[in-house]
Tab-separated table of C-alpha atoms in Angstrom:
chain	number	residue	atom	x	y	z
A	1398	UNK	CA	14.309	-31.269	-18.100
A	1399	UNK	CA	12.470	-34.435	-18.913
A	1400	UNK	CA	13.110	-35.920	-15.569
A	1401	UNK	CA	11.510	-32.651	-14.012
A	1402	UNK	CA	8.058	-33.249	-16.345
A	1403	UNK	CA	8.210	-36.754	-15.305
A	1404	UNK	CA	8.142	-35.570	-11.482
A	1405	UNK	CA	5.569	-33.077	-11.930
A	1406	UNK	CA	3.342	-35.097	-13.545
A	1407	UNK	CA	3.715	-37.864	-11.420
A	1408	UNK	CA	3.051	-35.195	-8.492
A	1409	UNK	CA	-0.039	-33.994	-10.421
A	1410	UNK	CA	-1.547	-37.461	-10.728
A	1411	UNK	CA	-0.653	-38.486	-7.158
A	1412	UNK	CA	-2.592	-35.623	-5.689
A	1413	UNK	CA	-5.982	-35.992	-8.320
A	1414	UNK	CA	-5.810	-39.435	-6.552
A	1415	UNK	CA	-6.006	-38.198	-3.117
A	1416	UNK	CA	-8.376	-35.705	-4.461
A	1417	UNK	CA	-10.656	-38.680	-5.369
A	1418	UNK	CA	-10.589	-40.329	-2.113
A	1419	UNK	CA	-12.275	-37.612	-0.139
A	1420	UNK	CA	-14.484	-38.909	2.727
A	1421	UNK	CA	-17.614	-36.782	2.373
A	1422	UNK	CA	-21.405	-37.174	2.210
A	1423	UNK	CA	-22.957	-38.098	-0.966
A	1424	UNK	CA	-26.113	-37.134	-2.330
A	1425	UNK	CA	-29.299	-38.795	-1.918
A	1426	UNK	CA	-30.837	-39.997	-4.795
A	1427	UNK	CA	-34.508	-40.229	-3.268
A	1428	UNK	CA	-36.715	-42.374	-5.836
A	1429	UNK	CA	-33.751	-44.324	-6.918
A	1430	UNK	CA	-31.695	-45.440	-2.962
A	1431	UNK	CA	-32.519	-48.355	-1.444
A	1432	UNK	CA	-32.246	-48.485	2.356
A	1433	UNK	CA	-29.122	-49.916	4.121
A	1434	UNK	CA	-31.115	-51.117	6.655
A	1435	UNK	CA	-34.766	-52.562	5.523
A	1436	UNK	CA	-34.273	-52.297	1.357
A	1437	UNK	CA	-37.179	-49.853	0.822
A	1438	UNK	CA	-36.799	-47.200	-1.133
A	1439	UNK	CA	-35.326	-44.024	-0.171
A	1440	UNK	CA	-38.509	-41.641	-1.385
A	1441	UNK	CA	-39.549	-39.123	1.156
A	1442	UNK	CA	-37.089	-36.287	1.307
A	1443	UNK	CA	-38.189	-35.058	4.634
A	1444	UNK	CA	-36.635	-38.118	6.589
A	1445	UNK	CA	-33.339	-39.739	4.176
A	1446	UNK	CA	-30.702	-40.456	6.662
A	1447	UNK	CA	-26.989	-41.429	5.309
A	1448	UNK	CA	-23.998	-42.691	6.825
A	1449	UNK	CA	-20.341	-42.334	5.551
A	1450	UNK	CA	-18.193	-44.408	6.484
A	1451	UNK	CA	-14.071	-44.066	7.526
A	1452	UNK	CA	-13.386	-44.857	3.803
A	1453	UNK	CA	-16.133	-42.963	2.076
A	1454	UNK	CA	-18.322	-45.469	1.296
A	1455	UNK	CA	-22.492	-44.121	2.038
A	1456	UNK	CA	-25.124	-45.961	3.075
A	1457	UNK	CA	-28.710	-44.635	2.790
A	1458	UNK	CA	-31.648	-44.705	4.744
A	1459	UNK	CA	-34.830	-43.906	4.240
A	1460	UNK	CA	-35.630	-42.497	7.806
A	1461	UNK	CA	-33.692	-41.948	11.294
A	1462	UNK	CA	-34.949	-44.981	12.962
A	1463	UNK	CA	-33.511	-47.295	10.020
A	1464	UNK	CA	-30.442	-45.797	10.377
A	1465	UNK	CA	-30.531	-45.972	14.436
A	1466	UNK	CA	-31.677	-49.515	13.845
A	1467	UNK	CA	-28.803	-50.334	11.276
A	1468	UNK	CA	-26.002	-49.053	14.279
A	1469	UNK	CA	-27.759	-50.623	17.055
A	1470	UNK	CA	-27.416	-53.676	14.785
A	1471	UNK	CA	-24.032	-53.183	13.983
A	1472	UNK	CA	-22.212	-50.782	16.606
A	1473	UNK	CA	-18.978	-50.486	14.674
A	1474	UNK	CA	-20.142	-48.875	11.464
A	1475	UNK	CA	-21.116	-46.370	14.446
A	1476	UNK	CA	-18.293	-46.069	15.842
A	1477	UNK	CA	-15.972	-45.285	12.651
A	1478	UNK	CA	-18.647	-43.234	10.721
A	1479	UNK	CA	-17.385	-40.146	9.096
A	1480	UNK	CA	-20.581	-38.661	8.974
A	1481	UNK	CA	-23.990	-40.206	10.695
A	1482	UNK	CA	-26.470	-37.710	8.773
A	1483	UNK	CA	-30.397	-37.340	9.179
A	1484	UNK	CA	-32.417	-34.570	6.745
A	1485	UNK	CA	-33.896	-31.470	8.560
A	1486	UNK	CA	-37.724	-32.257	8.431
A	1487	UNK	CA	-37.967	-28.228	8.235
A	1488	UNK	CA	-35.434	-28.273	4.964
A	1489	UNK	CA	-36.182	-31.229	2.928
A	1490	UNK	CA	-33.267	-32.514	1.333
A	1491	UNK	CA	-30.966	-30.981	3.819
A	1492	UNK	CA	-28.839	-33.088	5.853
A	1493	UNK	CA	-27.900	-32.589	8.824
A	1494	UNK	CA	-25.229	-34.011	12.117
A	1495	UNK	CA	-27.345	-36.617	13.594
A	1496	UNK	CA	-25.777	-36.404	16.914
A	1497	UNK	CA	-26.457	-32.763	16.848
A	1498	UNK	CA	-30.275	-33.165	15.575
A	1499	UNK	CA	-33.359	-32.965	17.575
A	1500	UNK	CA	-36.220	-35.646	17.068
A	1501	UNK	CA	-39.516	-34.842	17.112
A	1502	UNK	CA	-41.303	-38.197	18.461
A	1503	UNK	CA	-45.169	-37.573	17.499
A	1504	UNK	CA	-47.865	-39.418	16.228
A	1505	UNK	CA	-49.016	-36.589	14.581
A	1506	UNK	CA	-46.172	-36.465	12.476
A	1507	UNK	CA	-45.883	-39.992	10.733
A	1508	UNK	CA	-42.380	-41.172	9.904
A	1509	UNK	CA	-41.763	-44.137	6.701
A	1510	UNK	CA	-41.164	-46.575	9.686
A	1511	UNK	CA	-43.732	-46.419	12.277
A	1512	UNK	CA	-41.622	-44.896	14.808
A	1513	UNK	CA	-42.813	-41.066	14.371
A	1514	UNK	CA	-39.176	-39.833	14.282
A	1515	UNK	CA	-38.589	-36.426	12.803
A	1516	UNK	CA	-35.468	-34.902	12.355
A	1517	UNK	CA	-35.034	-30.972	13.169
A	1518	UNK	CA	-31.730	-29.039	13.026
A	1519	UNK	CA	-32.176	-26.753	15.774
A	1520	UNK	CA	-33.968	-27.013	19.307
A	1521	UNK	CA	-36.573	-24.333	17.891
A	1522	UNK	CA	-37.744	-25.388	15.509
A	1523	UNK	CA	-38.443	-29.104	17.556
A	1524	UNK	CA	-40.011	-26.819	20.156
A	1525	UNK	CA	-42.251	-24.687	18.389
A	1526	UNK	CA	-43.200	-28.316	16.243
A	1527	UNK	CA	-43.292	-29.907	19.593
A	1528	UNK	CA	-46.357	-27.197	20.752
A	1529	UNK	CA	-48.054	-27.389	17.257
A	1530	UNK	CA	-48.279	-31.627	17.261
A	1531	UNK	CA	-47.725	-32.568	20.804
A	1532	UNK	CA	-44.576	-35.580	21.148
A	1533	UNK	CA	-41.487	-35.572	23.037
A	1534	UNK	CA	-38.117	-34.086	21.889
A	1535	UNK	CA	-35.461	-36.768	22.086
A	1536	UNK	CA	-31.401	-36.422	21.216
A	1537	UNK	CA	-29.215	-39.209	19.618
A	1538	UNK	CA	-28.712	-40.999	22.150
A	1539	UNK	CA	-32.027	-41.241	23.371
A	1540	UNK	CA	-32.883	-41.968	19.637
A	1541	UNK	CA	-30.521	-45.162	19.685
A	1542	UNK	CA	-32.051	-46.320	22.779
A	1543	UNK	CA	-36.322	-45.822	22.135
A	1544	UNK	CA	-35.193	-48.015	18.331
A	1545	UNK	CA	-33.370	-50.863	20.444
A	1546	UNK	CA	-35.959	-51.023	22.809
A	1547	UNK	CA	-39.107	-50.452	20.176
A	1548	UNK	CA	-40.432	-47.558	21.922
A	1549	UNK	CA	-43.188	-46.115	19.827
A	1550	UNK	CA	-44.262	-43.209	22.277
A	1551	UNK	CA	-44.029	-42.682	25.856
């Protein structure tokens, strides 16, 4: 009997461990994250960005081109993200899958770091924005490759 409480408990424990070790987005605590990328403050909760890495760790970021910049930087924390995140500019506070996300690039439409990025979760909502402050729509990709080349507007 005491060997069978021993196992069970042990069992218990074993699985609030793996319970523990859950790769999954964190909150952003916006007034209070620094950015992964260029140390400012994480304040605006219209462009946060957050990546989780293969072990759970999270980086924040206080807008999509810091984050872009931080993978173009260094393509591995890319590559074994768990989650690259970016917040829906309609839904403040809201993350959403970056890869997935539509960017809004306007000047209209100011972003923390100069690069006019906003994040939308559905194509839309970046198309109806897209008619209200003029811009181009870009994908992830296209993201990546207008913050490694510095490409403000085309």
């Amino acid at each position: 009997m005491k060997k069978s409480v021993e196992y069970l408990t042990g069992l218990l424990l074993l699985l609030l461990l793996l319970a523990g070790c859950k790769v999954e987005p964190k909150p952003i605590a916006y007034g209070a994250a620094n950015c992964a990328h260029c140390s400012m403050t994480v304040a605006d909760n219209r462009y946060g960005a957050e990546l989780v890495n293969d072990k759970g760790k999270a980086y924040f970021f206080d807008s999509a081109e810091c984050l872009a910049a931080y993978i173009n930087e260094q393509p591995e924390q890319g590559q074994k993200a768990a989650f690259l995140l970016v917040t829906d500019y309609a839904r403040p506070g809201q993350l959403v899958d970056a890869r997935a996300a539509y960017f809004l690039q306007s000047e209209a439409l100011p972003s923390p770091m100069g690069m006019n990025l906003t994040a939308l979760a559905d194509a839309a909502t970046a198309g109806k924005m897209q008619q209200e402050h003029g811009g181009q729509v870009l994908d992830w990709d296209q993201v990546l490759l207008a913050v490694r080349n510095d490409e403000k507007l085309q």
